[in-house]
Tab-separated table of N, CA and C in Angstrom:
chain	number	residue	atom	x	y	z
A	1	MET	N	126.677	63.408	148.514
A	1	MET	CA	126.081	63.474	147.185
A	1	MET	C	125.577	64.899	146.952
A	2	LYS	N	125.844	65.421	145.778
A	2	LYS	CA	125.400	66.767	145.443
A	2	LYS	C	123.875	66.840	145.400
A	3	VAL	N	123.357	68.047	145.591
A	3	VAL	CA	121.904	68.256	145.586
A	3	VAL	C	121.306	67.794	144.260
A	4	GLU	N	121.947	68.124	143.135
A	4	GLU	CA	121.415	67.727	141.822
A	4	GLU	C	121.378	66.210	141.686
A	5	SER	N	122.424	65.554	142.189
A	5	SER	CA	122.476	64.092	142.118
A	5	SER	C	121.407	63.461	142.983
A	6	ARG	N	121.205	64.029	144.170
A	6	ARG	CA	120.159	63.501	145.055
A	6	ARG	C	118.777	63.675	144.439
A	7	ARG	N	118.550	64.822	143.835
A	7	ARG	CA	117.261	65.086	143.198
A	7	ARG	C	117.037	64.114	142.039
A	8	LEU	N	118.079	63.887	141.248
A	8	LEU	CA	117.983	62.933	140.136
A	8	LEU	C	117.703	61.528	140.661
A	9	ALA	N	118.380	61.132	141.722
A	9	ALA	CA	118.179	59.803	142.300
A	9	ALA	C	116.750	59.641	142.811
A	10	GLU	N	116.243	60.641	143.519
A	10	GLU	CA	114.869	60.586	144.030
A	10	GLU	C	113.869	60.487	142.881
A	11	THR	N	114.082	61.299	141.860
A	11	THR	CA	113.185	61.294	140.702
A	11	THR	C	113.250	59.956	139.977
A	12	ALA	N	114.447	59.411	139.817
A	12	ALA	CA	114.610	58.127	139.124
A	12	ALA	C	113.907	57.002	139.879
A	13	LYS	N	113.987	57.019	141.196
A	13	LYS	CA	113.316	55.977	141.980
A	13	LYS	C	111.799	56.070	141.854
A	14	ILE	N	111.277	57.280	141.867
A	14	ILE	CA	109.830	57.455	141.672
A	14	ILE	C	109.441	56.988	140.275
A	15	TYR	N	110.220	57.388	139.288
A	15	TYR	CA	109.963	56.990	137.896
A	15	TYR	C	109.966	55.471	137.759
A	16	LEU	N	110.932	54.805	138.373
A	16	LEU	CA	110.997	53.347	138.300
A	16	LEU	C	109.790	52.706	138.980
A	17	ARG	N	109.394	53.234	140.132
A	17	ARG	CA	108.209	52.699	140.808
A	17	ARG	C	106.975	52.825	139.933
A	18	VAL	N	106.779	54.001	139.341
A	18	VAL	CA	105.602	54.246	138.500
A	18	VAL	C	105.663	53.395	137.230
A	19	ALA	N	106.829	53.280	136.626
A	19	ALA	CA	106.971	52.488	135.394
A	19	ALA	C	106.672	51.014	135.637
A	20	LEU	N	107.190	50.466	136.716
A	20	LEU	CA	106.904	49.063	137.047
A	20	LEU	C	105.418	48.862	137.329
A	21	ALA	N	104.842	49.767	138.107
A	21	ALA	CA	103.411	49.665	138.431
A	21	ALA	C	102.563	49.761	137.169
A	22	ALA	N	102.903	50.674	136.279
A	22	ALA	CA	102.144	50.831	135.035
A	22	ALA	C	102.241	49.576	134.174
A	23	ALA	N	103.412	48.978	134.119
A	23	ALA	CA	103.577	47.751	133.335
A	23	ALA	C	102.715	46.620	133.909
A	24	TYR	N	102.722	46.490	135.228
A	24	TYR	CA	101.885	45.468	135.859
A	24	TYR	C	100.402	45.711	135.577
A	25	LEU	N	99.956	46.940	135.764
A	25	LEU	CA	98.540	47.238	135.565
A	25	LEU	C	98.130	47.096	134.100
A	26	SER	N	99.010	47.439	133.186
A	26	SER	CA	98.726	47.264	131.764
A	26	SER	C	98.559	45.789	131.417
A	27	SER	N	99.419	44.974	131.979
A	27	SER	CA	99.339	43.531	131.734
A	27	SER	C	98.039	42.942	132.281
A	28	VAL	N	97.671	43.365	133.480
A	28	VAL	CA	96.423	42.881	134.081
A	28	VAL	C	95.225	43.354	133.258
A	29	ALA	N	95.243	44.603	132.823
A	29	ALA	CA	94.147	45.130	131.993
A	29	ALA	C	94.014	44.316	130.706
A	30	SER	N	95.138	43.942	130.129
A	30	SER	CA	95.126	43.160	128.902
A	30	SER	C	94.481	41.791	129.103
A	31	ARG	N	94.828	41.140	130.187
A	31	ARG	CA	94.309	39.783	130.393
A	31	ARG	C	92.817	39.756	130.712
A	32	PHE	N	92.251	40.901	131.084
A	32	PHE	CA	90.805	40.983	131.304
A	32	PHE	C	90.083	41.652	130.141
A	33	GLY	N	90.820	41.935	129.073
A	33	GLY	CA	90.211	42.517	127.885
A	33	GLY	C	89.853	43.977	128.019
A	34	TRP	N	90.430	44.678	129.000
A	34	TRP	CA	90.092	46.075	129.263
A	34	TRP	C	90.791	47.044	128.327
A	35	ARG	N	91.683	46.541	127.486
A	35	ARG	CA	92.395	47.424	126.555
A	35	ARG	C	91.813	47.364	125.149
A	36	GLY	N	90.749	46.607	124.987
A	36	GLY	CA	90.099	46.533	123.686
A	36	GLY	C	90.431	45.250	122.949
A	37	ALA	N	89.593	44.925	121.981
A	37	ALA	CA	89.751	43.691	121.207
A	37	ALA	C	91.043	43.738	120.402
A	38	GLY	N	91.711	42.598	120.343
A	38	GLY	CA	92.918	42.494	119.545
A	38	GLY	C	94.147	43.123	120.162
A	39	ARG	N	94.043	43.554	121.415
A	39	ARG	CA	95.181	44.183	122.084
A	39	ARG	C	95.616	43.311	123.252
A	40	GLY	N	96.827	42.797	123.186
A	40	GLY	CA	97.341	41.942	124.258
A	40	GLY	C	96.644	40.595	124.258
A	41	TRP	N	96.432	40.052	125.444
A	41	TRP	CA	95.795	38.746	125.541
A	41	TRP	C	94.324	38.806	125.177
A	42	GLY	N	93.654	39.853	125.533
A	42	GLY	CA	92.260	40.007	125.165
A	42	GLY	C	91.275	39.391	126.128
A	43	ASN	N	91.675	38.308	126.782
A	43	ASN	CA	90.816	37.684	127.785
A	43	ASN	C	91.656	36.786	128.689
A	44	PHE	N	91.077	36.400	129.797
A	44	PHE	CA	91.828	35.641	130.795
A	44	PHE	C	92.185	34.245	130.292
A	45	GLN	N	91.345	33.640	129.487
A	45	GLN	CA	91.655	32.306	128.976
A	45	GLN	C	92.902	32.329	128.094
A	46	ASN	N	93.034	33.343	127.259
A	46	ASN	CA	94.249	33.471	126.447
A	46	ASN	C	95.479	33.623	127.333
A	47	PHE	N	95.335	34.374	128.415
A	47	PHE	CA	96.435	34.521	129.361
A	47	PHE	C	96.772	33.178	130.000
A	48	LEU	N	95.759	32.402	130.370
A	48	LEU	CA	96.011	31.085	130.959
A	48	LEU	C	96.671	30.141	129.951
A	49	ASP	N	96.284	30.225	128.696
A	49	ASP	CA	96.936	29.423	127.659
A	49	ASP	C	98.416	29.775	127.562
A	50	TYR	N	98.722	31.063	127.625
A	50	TYR	CA	100.109	31.539	127.593
A	50	TYR	C	100.849	31.058	128.848
A	51	THR	N	100.190	31.142	129.998
A	51	THR	CA	100.783	30.677	131.256
A	51	THR	C	101.142	29.201	131.161
A	52	ALA	N	100.297	28.406	130.523
A	52	ALA	CA	100.573	26.976	130.348
A	52	ALA	C	101.813	26.759	129.481
A	53	LYS	N	102.004	27.600	128.468
A	53	LYS	CA	103.192	27.478	127.607
A	53	LYS	C	104.463	27.830	128.374
A	54	LEU	N	104.356	28.743	129.319
A	54	LEU	CA	105.515	29.120	130.119
A	54	LEU	C	105.833	28.102	131.207
A	55	ASN	N	104.854	27.286	131.545
A	55	ASN	CA	105.008	26.309	132.627
A	55	ASN	C	104.595	24.915	132.180
A	56	PRO	N	105.218	24.378	131.131
A	56	PRO	CA	104.786	23.087	130.597
A	56	PRO	C	104.982	21.921	131.569
A	57	PHE	N	105.779	22.126	132.596
A	57	PHE	CA	106.055	21.101	133.592
A	57	PHE	C	104.949	20.991	134.638
A	58	LEU	N	104.028	21.962	134.666
A	58	LEU	CA	102.946	21.944	135.645
A	58	LEU	C	101.735	21.190	135.111
A	59	PRO	N	101.026	20.495	135.992
A	59	PRO	CA	99.774	19.875	135.561
A	59	PRO	C	98.772	20.954	135.141
A	60	ALA	N	97.944	20.631	134.182
A	60	ALA	CA	96.960	21.587	133.665
A	60	ALA	C	96.058	22.131	134.768
A	61	SER	N	95.803	21.334	135.785
A	61	SER	CA	94.915	21.767	136.878
A	61	SER	C	95.518	22.914	137.699
A	62	LEU	N	96.833	23.086	137.658
A	62	LEU	CA	97.471	24.151	138.427
A	62	LEU	C	97.613	25.463	137.657
A	63	ILE	N	97.414	25.423	136.357
A	63	ILE	CA	97.599	26.626	135.539
A	63	ILE	C	96.673	27.771	135.981
A	64	PRO	N	95.380	27.530	136.220
A	64	PRO	CA	94.530	28.636	136.703
A	64	PRO	C	95.007	29.204	138.044
A	65	VAL	N	95.503	28.343	138.922
A	65	VAL	CA	96.003	28.802	140.221
A	65	VAL	C	97.211	29.712	140.013
A	66	VAL	N	98.140	29.287	139.158
A	66	VAL	CA	99.331	30.087	138.873
A	66	VAL	C	98.938	31.408	138.203
A	67	GLY	N	98.006	31.341	137.274
A	67	GLY	CA	97.547	32.547	136.588
A	67	GLY	C	96.921	33.551	137.539
A	68	TRP	N	96.081	33.075	138.430
A	68	TRP	CA	95.447	33.972	139.392
A	68	TRP	C	96.452	34.496	140.414
A	69	MET	N	97.390	33.641	140.845
A	69	MET	CA	98.413	34.096	141.789
A	69	MET	C	99.263	35.207	141.165
A	70	ALA	N	99.646	35.026	139.908
A	70	ALA	CA	100.443	36.043	139.218
A	70	ALA	C	99.645	37.341	139.091
A	71	THR	N	98.382	37.218	138.755
A	71	THR	CA	97.533	38.395	138.586
A	71	THR	C	97.369	39.156	139.898
A	72	ILE	N	97.095	38.445	140.971
A	72	ILE	CA	96.940	39.073	142.282
A	72	ILE	C	98.255	39.724	142.714
A	73	ALA	N	99.367	39.021	142.498
A	73	ALA	CA	100.676	39.585	142.854
A	73	ALA	C	100.956	40.853	142.055
A	74	GLU	N	100.649	40.848	140.763
A	74	GLU	CA	100.907	42.014	139.926
A	74	GLU	C	100.082	43.229	140.380
A	75	VAL	N	98.824	43.012	140.720
A	75	VAL	CA	97.989	44.124	141.201
A	75	VAL	C	98.523	44.634	142.535
A	76	ALA	N	98.853	43.720	143.430
A	76	ALA	CA	99.376	44.120	144.742
A	76	ALA	C	100.692	44.880	144.594
A	77	PHE	N	101.615	44.361	143.781
A	77	PHE	CA	102.896	45.045	143.584
A	77	PHE	C	102.680	46.425	142.981
A	78	ALA	N	101.781	46.527	142.021
A	78	ALA	CA	101.514	47.828	141.377
A	78	ALA	C	101.042	48.850	142.404
A	79	VAL	N	100.085	48.479	143.213
A	79	VAL	CA	99.537	49.407	144.211
A	79	VAL	C	100.606	49.773	145.244
A	80	LEU	N	101.318	48.782	145.750
A	80	LEU	CA	102.332	49.044	146.775
A	80	LEU	C	103.475	49.899	146.242
A	81	LEU	N	103.880	49.657	144.994
A	81	LEU	CA	104.933	50.489	144.405
A	81	LEU	C	104.448	51.917	144.171
A	82	LEU	N	103.216	52.065	143.712
A	82	LEU	CA	102.686	53.409	143.472
A	82	LEU	C	102.646	54.250	144.737
A	83	ILE	N	102.188	53.654	145.824
A	83	ILE	CA	102.092	54.429	147.058
A	83	ILE	C	103.405	54.443	147.836
A	84	GLY	N	104.324	53.547	147.477
A	84	GLY	CA	105.615	53.516	148.153
A	84	GLY	C	105.554	52.886	149.522
A	85	PHE	N	104.845	51.780	149.641
A	85	PHE	CA	104.725	51.072	150.916
A	85	PHE	C	105.545	49.789	150.867
A	86	ARG	N	106.425	49.645	151.847
A	86	ARG	CA	107.317	48.477	151.902
A	86	ARG	C	108.057	48.315	150.567
A	87	ILE	N	108.658	49.406	150.120
A	87	ILE	CA	109.296	49.431	148.804
A	87	ILE	C	110.348	48.337	148.678
A	88	LYS	N	111.200	48.179	149.683
A	88	LYS	CA	112.292	47.199	149.604
A	88	LYS	C	111.759	45.789	149.369
A	89	THR	N	110.811	45.372	150.175
A	89	THR	CA	110.244	44.024	150.064
A	89	THR	C	109.453	43.869	148.773
A	90	THR	N	108.627	44.855	148.467
A	90	THR	CA	107.798	44.791	147.261
A	90	THR	C	108.663	44.731	146.014
A	91	ALA	N	109.673	45.570	145.944
A	91	ALA	CA	110.553	45.590	144.774
A	91	ALA	C	111.324	44.273	144.652
A	92	PHE	N	111.785	43.725	145.764
A	92	PHE	CA	112.502	42.453	145.725
A	92	PHE	C	111.598	41.334	145.209
A	93	LEU	N	110.384	41.252	145.744
A	93	LEU	CA	109.438	40.225	145.282
A	93	LEU	C	109.047	40.451	143.824
A	94	SER	N	108.932	41.704	143.429
A	94	SER	CA	108.662	42.036	142.035
A	94	SER	C	109.794	41.532	141.143
A	95	GLY	N	111.020	41.731	141.585
A	95	GLY	CA	112.173	41.239	140.832
A	95	GLY	C	112.154	39.733	140.668
A	96	ILE	N	111.786	39.034	141.726
A	96	ILE	CA	111.693	37.569	141.646
A	96	ILE	C	110.594	37.158	140.674
A	97	LEU	N	109.408	37.767	140.792
A	97	LEU	CA	108.304	37.430	139.892
A	97	LEU	C	108.697	37.670	138.432
A	98	LEU	N	109.293	38.816	138.158
A	98	LEU	CA	109.699	39.128	136.789
A	98	LEU	C	110.807	38.201	136.304
A	99	LEU	N	111.712	37.823	137.185
A	99	LEU	CA	112.760	36.871	136.806
A	99	LEU	C	112.147	35.511	136.466
A	100	LEU	N	111.158	35.098	137.248
A	100	LEU	CA	110.459	33.839	136.937
A	100	LEU	C	109.755	33.930	135.587
A	101	PHE	N	109.101	35.071	135.317
A	101	PHE	CA	108.476	35.279	134.003
A	101	PHE	C	109.524	35.184	132.903
A	102	ALA	N	110.655	35.857	133.100
A	102	ALA	CA	111.708	35.893	132.076
A	102	ALA	C	112.272	34.498	131.807
A	103	VAL	N	112.512	33.746	132.863
A	103	VAL	CA	113.034	32.385	132.696
A	103	VAL	C	111.999	31.517	131.993
A	104	GLY	N	110.738	31.623	132.402
A	104	GLY	CA	109.676	30.862	131.741
A	104	GLY	C	109.564	31.220	130.270
A	105	MET	N	109.631	32.506	129.965
A	105	MET	CA	109.564	32.947	128.566
A	105	MET	C	110.766	32.427	127.780
A	106	THR	N	111.933	32.441	128.401
A	106	THR	CA	113.144	31.945	127.736
A	106	THR	C	113.025	30.455	127.457
A	107	LEU	N	112.567	29.688	128.441
A	107	LEU	CA	112.420	28.244	128.255
A	107	LEU	C	111.316	27.918	127.253
A	108	GLY	N	110.234	28.685	127.299
A	108	GLY	CA	109.101	28.403	126.428
A	108	GLY	C	109.249	28.918	125.004
A	109	PHE	N	109.954	30.052	124.842
A	109	PHE	CA	109.984	30.703	123.530
A	109	PHE	C	111.378	31.090	123.056
A	110	GLY	N	112.386	30.948	123.898
A	110	GLY	CA	113.735	31.365	123.533
A	110	GLY	C	114.045	32.743	124.101
A	111	PHE	N	115.282	33.211	123.890
A	111	PHE	CA	115.739	34.467	124.479
A	111	PHE	C	115.075	35.701	123.887
A	112	LYS	N	114.638	35.636	122.660
A	112	LYS	CA	114.105	36.825	121.989
A	112	LYS	C	112.879	37.400	122.701
A	113	GLU	N	111.959	36.563	123.082
A	113	GLU	CA	110.698	37.018	123.703
A	113	GLU	C	110.919	37.852	124.963
A	114	PRO	N	111.643	37.354	125.972
A	114	PRO	CA	111.810	38.191	127.171
A	114	PRO	C	112.660	39.431	126.915
A	115	LEU	N	113.553	39.369	125.944
A	115	LEU	CA	114.343	40.559	125.613
A	115	LEU	C	113.483	41.591	124.902
A	116	ASP	N	112.626	41.144	123.982
A	116	ASP	CA	111.729	42.068	123.273
A	116	ASP	C	110.779	42.786	124.229
A	117	TYR	N	110.370	42.107	125.279
A	117	TYR	CA	109.441	42.693	126.253
A	117	TYR	C	110.155	43.266	127.477
A	118	SER	N	111.473	43.302	127.438
A	118	SER	CA	112.304	43.895	128.509
A	118	SER	C	112.014	43.316	129.887
A	119	VAL	N	111.729	42.027	129.950
A	119	VAL	CA	111.391	41.421	131.234
A	119	VAL	C	112.631	41.301	132.122
A	120	TYR	N	113.765	40.937	131.538
A	120	TYR	CA	114.997	40.896	132.333
A	120	TYR	C	115.346	42.299	132.839
A	121	THR	N	115.157	43.294	132.005
A	121	THR	CA	115.441	44.680	132.387
A	121	THR	C	114.538	45.121	133.536
A	122	ALA	N	113.258	44.810	133.448
A	122	ALA	CA	112.325	45.169	134.516
A	122	ALA	C	112.678	44.441	135.810
A	123	SER	N	113.086	43.186	135.698
A	123	SER	CA	113.508	42.436	136.878
A	123	SER	C	114.728	43.088	137.509
A	124	ALA	N	115.710	43.439	136.692
A	124	ALA	CA	116.915	44.096	137.206
A	124	ALA	C	116.563	45.433	137.849
A	125	GLY	N	115.650	46.172	137.230
A	125	GLY	CA	115.209	47.441	137.800
A	125	GLY	C	114.544	47.247	139.157
A	126	SER	N	113.766	46.192	139.280
A	126	SER	CA	113.117	45.898	140.556
A	126	SER	C	114.153	45.595	141.632
A	127	PHE	N	115.168	44.799	141.291
A	127	PHE	CA	116.212	44.486	142.271
A	127	PHE	C	117.015	45.732	142.643
A	128	LEU	N	117.268	46.610	141.671
A	128	LEU	CA	117.961	47.863	141.957
A	128	LEU	C	117.125	48.723	142.904
A	129	LEU	N	115.834	48.797	142.656
A	129	LEU	CA	114.942	49.560	143.528
A	129	LEU	C	114.926	48.963	144.936
A	130	ALA	N	114.970	47.643	145.041
A	130	ALA	CA	115.005	47.002	146.359
A	130	ALA	C	116.279	47.385	147.113
A	131	ALA	N	117.389	47.467	146.387
A	131	ALA	CA	118.660	47.820	147.021
A	131	ALA	C	118.727	49.303	147.374
A	132	TRP	N	118.044	50.127	146.595
A	132	TRP	CA	118.126	51.583	146.742
A	132	TRP	C	116.720	52.130	146.941
A	133	HIS	N	116.046	51.620	147.949
A	133	HIS	CA	114.605	51.785	148.111
A	133	HIS	C	114.159	53.054	148.839
A	134	LYS	N	115.011	53.672	149.617
A	134	LYS	CA	114.557	54.826	150.403
A	134	LYS	C	114.176	55.963	149.481
A	135	ASN	N	112.957	56.458	149.676
A	135	ASN	CA	112.427	57.489	148.801
A	135	ASN	C	111.575	58.435	149.630
A	136	ALA	N	111.861	59.718	149.516
A	136	ALA	CA	111.145	60.720	150.314
A	136	ALA	C	109.658	60.790	149.966
A	137	PHE	N	109.316	60.485	148.736
A	137	PHE	CA	107.929	60.571	148.287
A	137	PHE	C	107.299	59.180	148.366
A	138	SER	N	106.980	58.729	149.581
A	138	SER	CA	106.436	57.383	149.769
A	138	SER	C	105.738	57.274	151.118
A	139	VAL	N	104.900	56.276	151.226
A	139	VAL	CA	104.275	55.976	152.513
A	139	VAL	C	105.351	55.553	153.498
A	140	ASP	N	106.358	54.813	153.027
A	140	ASP	CA	107.465	54.403	153.904
A	140	ASP	C	108.098	55.620	154.576
A	141	ALA	N	108.334	56.681	153.810
A	141	ALA	CA	108.943	57.887	154.365
A	141	ALA	C	108.012	58.544	155.379
A	142	MET	N	106.718	58.581	155.085
A	142	MET	CA	105.755	59.175	156.025
A	142	MET	C	105.719	58.381	157.327
A	143	ILE	N	105.734	57.064	157.218
A	143	ILE	CA	105.734	56.225	158.421
A	143	ILE	C	107.025	56.418	159.197
A	144	GLY	N	108.135	56.476	158.465
A	144	GLY	CA	109.432	56.697	159.108
A	144	GLY	C	109.493	58.031	159.806
A	145	ASN	N	108.975	59.078	159.171
A	145	ASN	CA	108.949	60.409	159.784
A	145	ASN	C	108.052	60.431	161.012
A	146	ALA	N	106.919	59.745	160.945
A	146	ALA	CA	105.998	59.684	162.075
A	146	ALA	C	106.661	58.944	163.245
A	147	ALA	N	107.393	57.876	162.933
A	147	ALA	CA	108.076	57.123	163.968
A	147	ALA	C	109.162	57.985	164.648
A	148	GLU	N	109.883	58.788	163.828
A	148	GLU	CA	110.910	59.671	164.385
A	148	GLU	C	110.279	60.725	165.290
A	149	ILE	N	109.153	61.279	164.879
A	149	ILE	CA	108.458	62.301	165.663
A	149	ILE	C	107.995	61.727	167.003
A	150	ASN	N	107.511	60.476	166.975
A	150	ASN	CA	107.009	59.837	168.188
A	150	ASN	C	108.124	59.189	169.010
A	151	GLY	N	109.377	59.318	168.575
A	151	GLY	CA	110.497	58.789	169.332
A	151	GLY	C	110.684	57.296	169.232
A	152	GLN	N	110.201	56.709	168.162
A	152	GLN	CA	110.339	55.250	168.005
A	152	GLN	C	111.558	54.933	167.189
């Protein structure tokens, strides 16, 4: 691969990691009302109401559990993607989570909603990052370099 192509690939992978992390953190900020009144969900209860619409097959008692699990996963994925730790696994799990969101949105609201919010696109990007995860600017690379230095 040419130097320019390698540089573009490295930059694109960093950009994808940051973009996915920013989307996750923005969503979490919205559900806690940190983006201001009238922006996004505005509060966690509104987010849970939306979660119930995406999962009508679940008992109401499980909706808070699903909502909190999604929130914790989104924060964890955002942090891990930003620092570049376990990129392959994190990106793959991110792709699954986003695919589940997209399918739920499609079943609950039709195809327009997940397409308007690019959820399928973000899921595909996550799977691409999982397949093409090696990145020089990451904790994974630092750990790998340290392992090579120590002969592991």
